[in-house]
Amino acid sequence: MNRLNNKVAIVTGASKGIGAAIAKYFAAEGAKVVVNYASSKEDAEKVVKAITYNGGIAIAVQADVSVAADVAKLFEATKNAFGTLDILVNNAGIYQYAPIEEALEESFHRQFNTNVLGSLFAIQEALKLFGEKGGNIINISSGASNTPLPTGAVYSATKAALDAITISLSKEFSGRNIRINSILPGVVETEGSHSAGFIGSDFEAKLVATTPLGRTGQPDDIAKVAVFLASDEAAWITGEKISVSGGIYGI
Ligand code: NAP
């Protein structure tokens, strides 16, 4: 299918995991994709190679989303390569679970600066490239926003903030043809969830046991929903929080 033909998309944090899957699915649907990464140049280039091998169009652009000047550079590179922007996916994010007694300040700023401020910086820049025609923003939130878990106070707070941004901006964008929605994934098997120790843990086994659809998620599960939200099939959907979690975080 070519549901995103002639669209230009930026996917932040697309060198790995959920972001890489979204970039590949978008390209397979006809979008020209900017694969953003912070430090994993080789991984980002692999994603670009996989896309071009399958006949798609993509470039890799380094930018730390928590640094305003980097975000400006990311959008400048997008403009230079493709001239415009239709879709922004705010996927770049970090999760650090730790008891509240443990080191807080550095972890707070790292998570909020990446997950919240970084998304806001990107949205500000996206508006300039969307211009009069409007555009589409997808924020990758988390089931941890609706259903916070122990030791995840700060991470959950970042994602609840992101969802509040989704709802607030959906109203602020009234009449401008800009849709904005949140996807709330359950636990998904990615490089990040592996290195956080979730995959293969008792915690994962407990979650799977209480998940109606009986398994951990895969990046593709999230990418398919991102394609739907980015496409005209979702033309009348904005300001929504969509759980993609096998039913465990259903509202
Ligand atoms: P991941 O495997 O750890 O990959 C993270 C990606 O984000 C990488 O491409 C990384 O780039 C990039 N990134 C991190 N900090 C960045 C920054 N400051 N600027 C630009 N890029 C940055 O992550 P994931 O598990 O796929 O998670 C992706 C998103 O889904 C996150 O927002 C996460 O909170 C959310 N989520 C994940 C799960 C899950 O179970 N996996 C569940 C719910 C929600 P580099 O490799 O270059 O550092």
PDB file of C-alpha atoms in Angstrom, residues 41-213:
ATOM      1  CA  LYS A  41      25.301   6.578  13.668  1.00  0.00           C
ATOM      2  CA  GLU A  42      25.895   3.028  12.442  1.00  0.00           C
ATOM      3  CA  ASP A  43      22.465   1.825  13.573  1.00  0.00           C
ATOM      4  CA  ALA A  44      20.780   4.811  11.910  1.00  0.00           C
ATOM      5  CA  GLU A  45      22.670   4.154   8.694  1.00  0.00           C
ATOM      6  CA  LYS A  46      21.547   0.519   8.809  1.00  0.00           C
ATOM      7  CA  VAL A  47      17.925   1.671   9.009  1.00  0.00           C
ATOM      8  CA  VAL A  48      18.480   3.972   6.016  1.00  0.00           C
ATOM      9  CA  LYS A  49      20.142   1.134   4.098  1.00  0.00           C
ATOM     10  CA  ALA A  50      17.235  -1.238   4.827  1.00  0.00           C
ATOM     11  CA  ILE A  51      14.807   1.408   3.565  1.00  0.00           C
ATOM     12  CA  THR A  52      16.707   2.200   0.374  1.00  0.00           C
ATOM     13  CA  TYR A  53      17.300  -1.517  -0.291  1.00  0.00           C
ATOM     14  CA  ASN A  54      13.520  -1.885  -0.422  1.00  0.00           C
ATOM     15  CA  GLY A  55      13.144   1.042  -2.826  1.00  0.00           C
ATOM     16  CA  GLY A  56      12.366   3.715  -0.237  1.00  0.00           C
ATOM     17  CA  ILE A  57      13.907   7.117   0.424  1.00  0.00           C
ATOM     18  CA  ALA A  58      15.548   8.063   3.726  1.00  0.00           C
ATOM     19  CA  ILE A  59      18.403  10.021   5.251  1.00  0.00           C
ATOM     20  CA  ALA A  60      20.020   9.782   8.695  1.00  0.00           C
ATOM     21  CA  VAL A  61      20.465  12.974  10.706  1.00  0.00           C
ATOM     22  CA  GLN A  62      22.206  13.271  14.067  1.00  0.00           C
ATOM     23  CA  ALA A  63      20.553  15.521  16.648  1.00  0.00           C
ATOM     24  CA  ASP A  64      20.084  15.325  20.403  1.00  0.00           C
ATOM     25  CA  VAL A  65      16.427  16.316  20.763  1.00  0.00           C
ATOM     26  CA  SER A  66      17.050  17.785  24.210  1.00  0.00           C
ATOM     27  CA  VAL A  67      19.298  20.461  22.656  1.00  0.00           C
ATOM     28  CA  ALA A  68      17.357  23.215  20.861  1.00  0.00           C
ATOM     29  CA  ALA A  69      20.186  24.000  18.413  1.00  0.00           C
ATOM     30  CA  ASP A  70      20.401  20.310  17.429  1.00  0.00           C
ATOM     31  CA  VAL A  71      16.655  20.166  16.793  1.00  0.00           C
ATOM     32  CA  ALA A  72      16.885  23.272  14.595  1.00  0.00           C
ATOM     33  CA  LYS A  73      19.685  21.538  12.667  1.00  0.00           C
ATOM     34  CA  LEU A  74      17.520  18.400  12.230  1.00  0.00           C
ATOM     35  CA  PHE A  75      14.695  20.388  10.667  1.00  0.00           C
ATOM     36  CA  GLU A  76      17.099  22.424   8.527  1.00  0.00           C
ATOM     37  CA  ALA A  77      18.530  19.169   7.150  1.00  0.00           C
ATOM     38  CA  THR A  78      14.981  17.951   6.444  1.00  0.00           C
ATOM     39  CA  LYS A  79      14.146  21.163   4.581  1.00  0.00           C
ATOM     40  CA  ASN A  80      17.358  20.950   2.561  1.00  0.00           C
ATOM     41  CA  ALA A  81      16.766  17.306   1.617  1.00  0.00           C
ATOM     42  CA  PHE A  82      13.004  17.236   1.040  1.00  0.00           C
ATOM     43  CA  GLY A  83      11.744  20.861   1.072  1.00  0.00           C
ATOM     44  CA  THR A  84       8.847  20.340   3.474  1.00  0.00           C
ATOM     45  CA  LEU A  85       7.470  18.271   6.361  1.00  0.00           C
ATOM     46  CA  ASP A  86       4.144  16.468   6.767  1.00  0.00           C
ATOM     47  CA  ILE A  87       4.611  14.110   9.729  1.00  0.00           C
ATOM     48  CA  LEU A  88       6.598  14.349  12.966  1.00  0.00           C
ATOM     49  CA  VAL A  89       6.933  11.324  15.240  1.00  0.00           C
ATOM     50  CA  ASN A  90       8.280  12.228  18.673  1.00  0.00           C
ATOM     51  CA  ASN A  91       9.663   8.818  19.559  1.00  0.00           C
ATOM     52  CA  ALA A  92      13.104   9.593  21.055  1.00  0.00           C
ATOM     53  CA  GLY A  93      12.821   8.791  24.714  1.00  0.00           C
ATOM     54  CA  ILE A  94      14.583   7.298  27.679  1.00  0.00           C
ATOM     55  CA  TYR A  95      13.252   5.330  30.622  1.00  0.00           C
ATOM     56  CA  GLN A  96      15.012   5.002  33.954  1.00  0.00           C
ATOM     57  CA  TYR A  97      13.304   3.060  36.733  1.00  0.00           C
ATOM     58  CA  ALA A  98      14.727   3.601  40.242  1.00  0.00           C
ATOM     59  CA  PRO A  99      13.458   3.875  43.827  1.00  0.00           C
ATOM     60  CA  ILE A 100      12.661   7.455  44.786  1.00  0.00           C
ATOM     61  CA  GLU A 101      15.476   7.423  47.364  1.00  0.00           C
ATOM     62  CA  GLU A 102      18.071   7.032  44.614  1.00  0.00           C
ATOM     63  CA  ALA A 103      19.836   9.808  42.685  1.00  0.00           C
ATOM     64  CA  LEU A 104      17.027  11.956  41.368  1.00  0.00           C
ATOM     65  CA  GLU A 105      18.072  15.278  39.926  1.00  0.00           C
ATOM     66  CA  GLU A 106      20.194  14.080  37.024  1.00  0.00           C
ATOM     67  CA  SER A 107      17.665  11.375  36.130  1.00  0.00           C
ATOM     68  CA  PHE A 108      14.763  13.849  36.324  1.00  0.00           C
ATOM     69  CA  HIS A 109      16.422  16.340  33.993  1.00  0.00           C
ATOM     70  CA  ARG A 110      17.627  13.680  31.535  1.00  0.00           C
ATOM     71  CA  GLN A 111      14.188  12.111  31.200  1.00  0.00           C
ATOM     72  CA  PHE A 112      12.199  15.344  31.147  1.00  0.00           C
ATOM     73  CA  ASN A 113      14.656  17.073  28.793  1.00  0.00           C
ATOM     74  CA  THR A 114      14.495  14.208  26.292  1.00  0.00           C
ATOM     75  CA  ASN A 115      10.923  12.974  26.591  1.00  0.00           C
ATOM     76  CA  VAL A 116       9.122  16.284  27.148  1.00  0.00           C
ATOM     77  CA  LEU A 117      11.280  19.293  26.267  1.00  0.00           C
ATOM     78  CA  GLY A 118      12.742  17.476  23.257  1.00  0.00           C
ATOM     79  CA  SER A 119       9.236  16.767  21.932  1.00  0.00           C
ATOM     80  CA  LEU A 120       8.237  20.408  22.436  1.00  0.00           C
ATOM     81  CA  PHE A 121      11.348  21.667  20.632  1.00  0.00           C
ATOM     82  CA  ALA A 122      10.552  19.358  17.718  1.00  0.00           C
ATOM     83  CA  ILE A 123       6.913  20.459  17.579  1.00  0.00           C
ATOM     84  CA  GLN A 124       7.965  24.130  17.492  1.00  0.00           C
ATOM     85  CA  GLU A 125      10.267  23.472  14.557  1.00  0.00           C
ATOM     86  CA  ALA A 126       7.712  21.246  12.803  1.00  0.00           C
ATOM     87  CA  LEU A 127       5.139  24.036  12.773  1.00  0.00           C
ATOM     88  CA  LYS A 128       7.466  26.175  10.651  1.00  0.00           C
ATOM     89  CA  LEU A 129       7.826  23.434   8.021  1.00  0.00           C
ATOM     90  CA  PHE A 130       4.168  22.353   8.130  1.00  0.00           C
ATOM     91  CA  GLY A 131       3.221  25.890   7.050  1.00  0.00           C
ATOM     92  CA  GLU A 132      -0.279  26.611   5.745  1.00  0.00           C
ATOM     93  CA  LYS A 133      -0.977  23.039   4.574  1.00  0.00           C
ATOM     94  CA  GLY A 134      -0.867  21.682   8.151  1.00  0.00           C
ATOM     95  CA  GLY A 135       0.603  18.397   9.310  1.00  0.00           C
ATOM     96  CA  ASN A 136       0.487  15.451  11.634  1.00  0.00           C
ATOM     97  CA  ILE A 137       2.216  14.789  14.957  1.00  0.00           C
ATOM     98  CA  ILE A 138       2.432  11.447  16.754  1.00  0.00           C
ATOM     99  CA  ASN A 139       3.818  11.399  20.280  1.00  0.00           C
ATOM    100  CA  ILE A 140       5.123   8.036  21.471  1.00  0.00           C
ATOM    101  CA  SER A 141       3.979   8.048  25.067  1.00  0.00           C
ATOM    102  CA  SER A 142       3.696   4.919  27.241  1.00  0.00           C
ATOM    103  CA  GLY A 143       1.201   2.775  29.122  1.00  0.00           C
ATOM    104  CA  ALA A 144       3.181   4.064  32.106  1.00  0.00           C
ATOM    105  CA  SER A 145       1.348   7.366  31.638  1.00  0.00           C
ATOM    106  CA  ASN A 146      -2.103   5.901  32.414  1.00  0.00           C
ATOM    107  CA  THR A 147      -0.840   3.060  34.624  1.00  0.00           C
ATOM    108  CA  PRO A 148       2.291   4.175  36.488  1.00  0.00           C
ATOM    109  CA  LEU A 149       4.374   1.403  38.023  1.00  0.00           C
ATOM    110  CA  PRO A 150       6.501   1.416  41.195  1.00  0.00           C
ATOM    111  CA  THR A 151       9.991   2.970  40.703  1.00  0.00           C
ATOM    112  CA  GLY A 152       8.743   4.733  37.579  1.00  0.00           C
ATOM    113  CA  ALA A 153       7.474   7.986  39.073  1.00  0.00           C
ATOM    114  CA  VAL A 154       9.687  10.247  36.976  1.00  0.00           C
ATOM    115  CA  TYR A 155       9.336   8.317  33.718  1.00  0.00           C
ATOM    116  CA  SER A 156       5.547   8.073  34.122  1.00  0.00           C
ATOM    117  CA  ALA A 157       5.422  11.802  34.840  1.00  0.00           C
ATOM    118  CA  THR A 158       7.255  12.540  31.567  1.00  0.00           C
ATOM    119  CA  LYS A 159       4.748  10.504  29.574  1.00  0.00           C
ATOM    120  CA  ALA A 160       1.714  11.943  31.389  1.00  0.00           C
ATOM    121  CA  ALA A 161       3.152  15.377  30.532  1.00  0.00           C
ATOM    122  CA  LEU A 162       3.495  14.341  26.899  1.00  0.00           C
ATOM    123  CA  ASP A 163      -0.146  13.213  26.820  1.00  0.00           C
ATOM    124  CA  ALA A 164      -1.238  16.525  28.327  1.00  0.00           C
ATOM    125  CA  ILE A 165       0.721  18.257  25.550  1.00  0.00           C
ATOM    126  CA  THR A 166      -1.098  16.113  22.962  1.00  0.00           C
ATOM    127  CA  ILE A 167      -4.510  17.114  24.279  1.00  0.00           C
ATOM    128  CA  SER A 168      -3.675  20.787  24.833  1.00  0.00           C
ATOM    129  CA  LEU A 169      -2.121  21.235  21.389  1.00  0.00           C
ATOM    130  CA  SER A 170      -4.932  19.389  19.605  1.00  0.00           C
ATOM    131  CA  LYS A 171      -7.144  22.255  20.765  1.00  0.00           C
ATOM    132  CA  GLU A 172      -4.539  24.990  20.187  1.00  0.00           C
ATOM    133  CA  PHE A 173      -4.173  23.752  16.578  1.00  0.00           C
ATOM    134  CA  SER A 174      -7.900  24.166  15.936  1.00  0.00           C
ATOM    135  CA  GLY A 175      -8.548  25.285  12.344  1.00  0.00           C
ATOM    136  CA  ARG A 176      -4.923  24.726  11.246  1.00  0.00           C
ATOM    137  CA  ASN A 177      -5.266  21.211   9.797  1.00  0.00           C
ATOM    138  CA  ILE A 178      -2.775  19.794  12.293  1.00  0.00           C
ATOM    139  CA  ARG A 179      -3.612  16.499  13.980  1.00  0.00           C
ATOM    140  CA  ILE A 180      -1.738  15.337  17.087  1.00  0.00           C
ATOM    141  CA  ASN A 181      -2.180  12.038  18.922  1.00  0.00           C
ATOM    142  CA  SER A 182      -0.378   9.895  21.499  1.00  0.00           C
ATOM    143  CA  ILE A 183       0.369   6.192  21.187  1.00  0.00           C
ATOM    144  CA  LEU A 184       0.734   4.452  24.566  1.00  0.00           C
ATOM    145  CA  PRO A 185       2.709   1.215  24.061  1.00  0.00           C
ATOM    146  CA  GLY A 186       2.839  -1.562  26.613  1.00  0.00           C
ATOM    147  CA  VAL A 187       6.196  -3.320  27.093  1.00  0.00           C
ATOM    148  CA  VAL A 188       7.803  -3.743  23.675  1.00  0.00           C
ATOM    149  CA  GLU A 189      10.897  -5.808  22.938  1.00  0.00           C
ATOM    150  CA  THR A 190      13.566  -3.308  21.838  1.00  0.00           C
ATOM    151  CA  GLU A 191      17.256  -2.631  22.395  1.00  0.00           C
ATOM    152  CA  GLY A 192      16.191  -0.255  25.161  1.00  0.00           C
ATOM    153  CA  SER A 193      13.859  -2.656  26.984  1.00  0.00           C
ATOM    154  CA  HIS A 194      16.541  -5.375  26.724  1.00  0.00           C
ATOM    155  CA  SER A 195      19.221  -3.176  28.260  1.00  0.00           C
ATOM    156  CA  ALA A 196      16.787  -1.966  30.949  1.00  0.00           C
ATOM    157  CA  GLY A 197      16.472  -5.632  31.960  1.00  0.00           C
ATOM    158  CA  PHE A 198      12.701  -5.897  31.292  1.00  0.00           C
ATOM    159  CA  ILE A 199      12.897  -8.590  28.647  1.00  0.00           C
ATOM    160  CA  GLY A 200      13.263 -12.057  30.155  1.00  0.00           C
ATOM    161  CA  SER A 201      12.605 -10.747  33.685  1.00  0.00           C
ATOM    162  CA  ASP A 202       9.987 -11.865  36.230  1.00  0.00           C
ATOM    163  CA  PHE A 203       8.434  -8.453  35.701  1.00  0.00           C
ATOM    164  CA  GLU A 204       7.876  -9.241  32.004  1.00  0.00           C
ATOM    165  CA  ALA A 205       6.488 -12.703  32.837  1.00  0.00           C
ATOM    166  CA  LYS A 206       3.978 -11.166  35.289  1.00  0.00           C
ATOM    167  CA  LEU A 207       2.900  -8.568  32.733  1.00  0.00           C
ATOM    168  CA  VAL A 208       2.435 -11.181  30.007  1.00  0.00           C
ATOM    169  CA  ALA A 209       0.381 -13.346  32.392  1.00  0.00           C
ATOM    170  CA  THR A 210      -2.103 -10.494  32.881  1.00  0.00           C
ATOM    171  CA  THR A 211      -2.077  -9.277  29.268  1.00  0.00           C
ATOM    172  CA  PRO A 212      -5.296 -10.301  27.469  1.00  0.00           C
ATOM    173  CA  LEU A 213      -3.417 -10.883  24.199  1.00  0.00           C
TER     174      LEU A 213
END
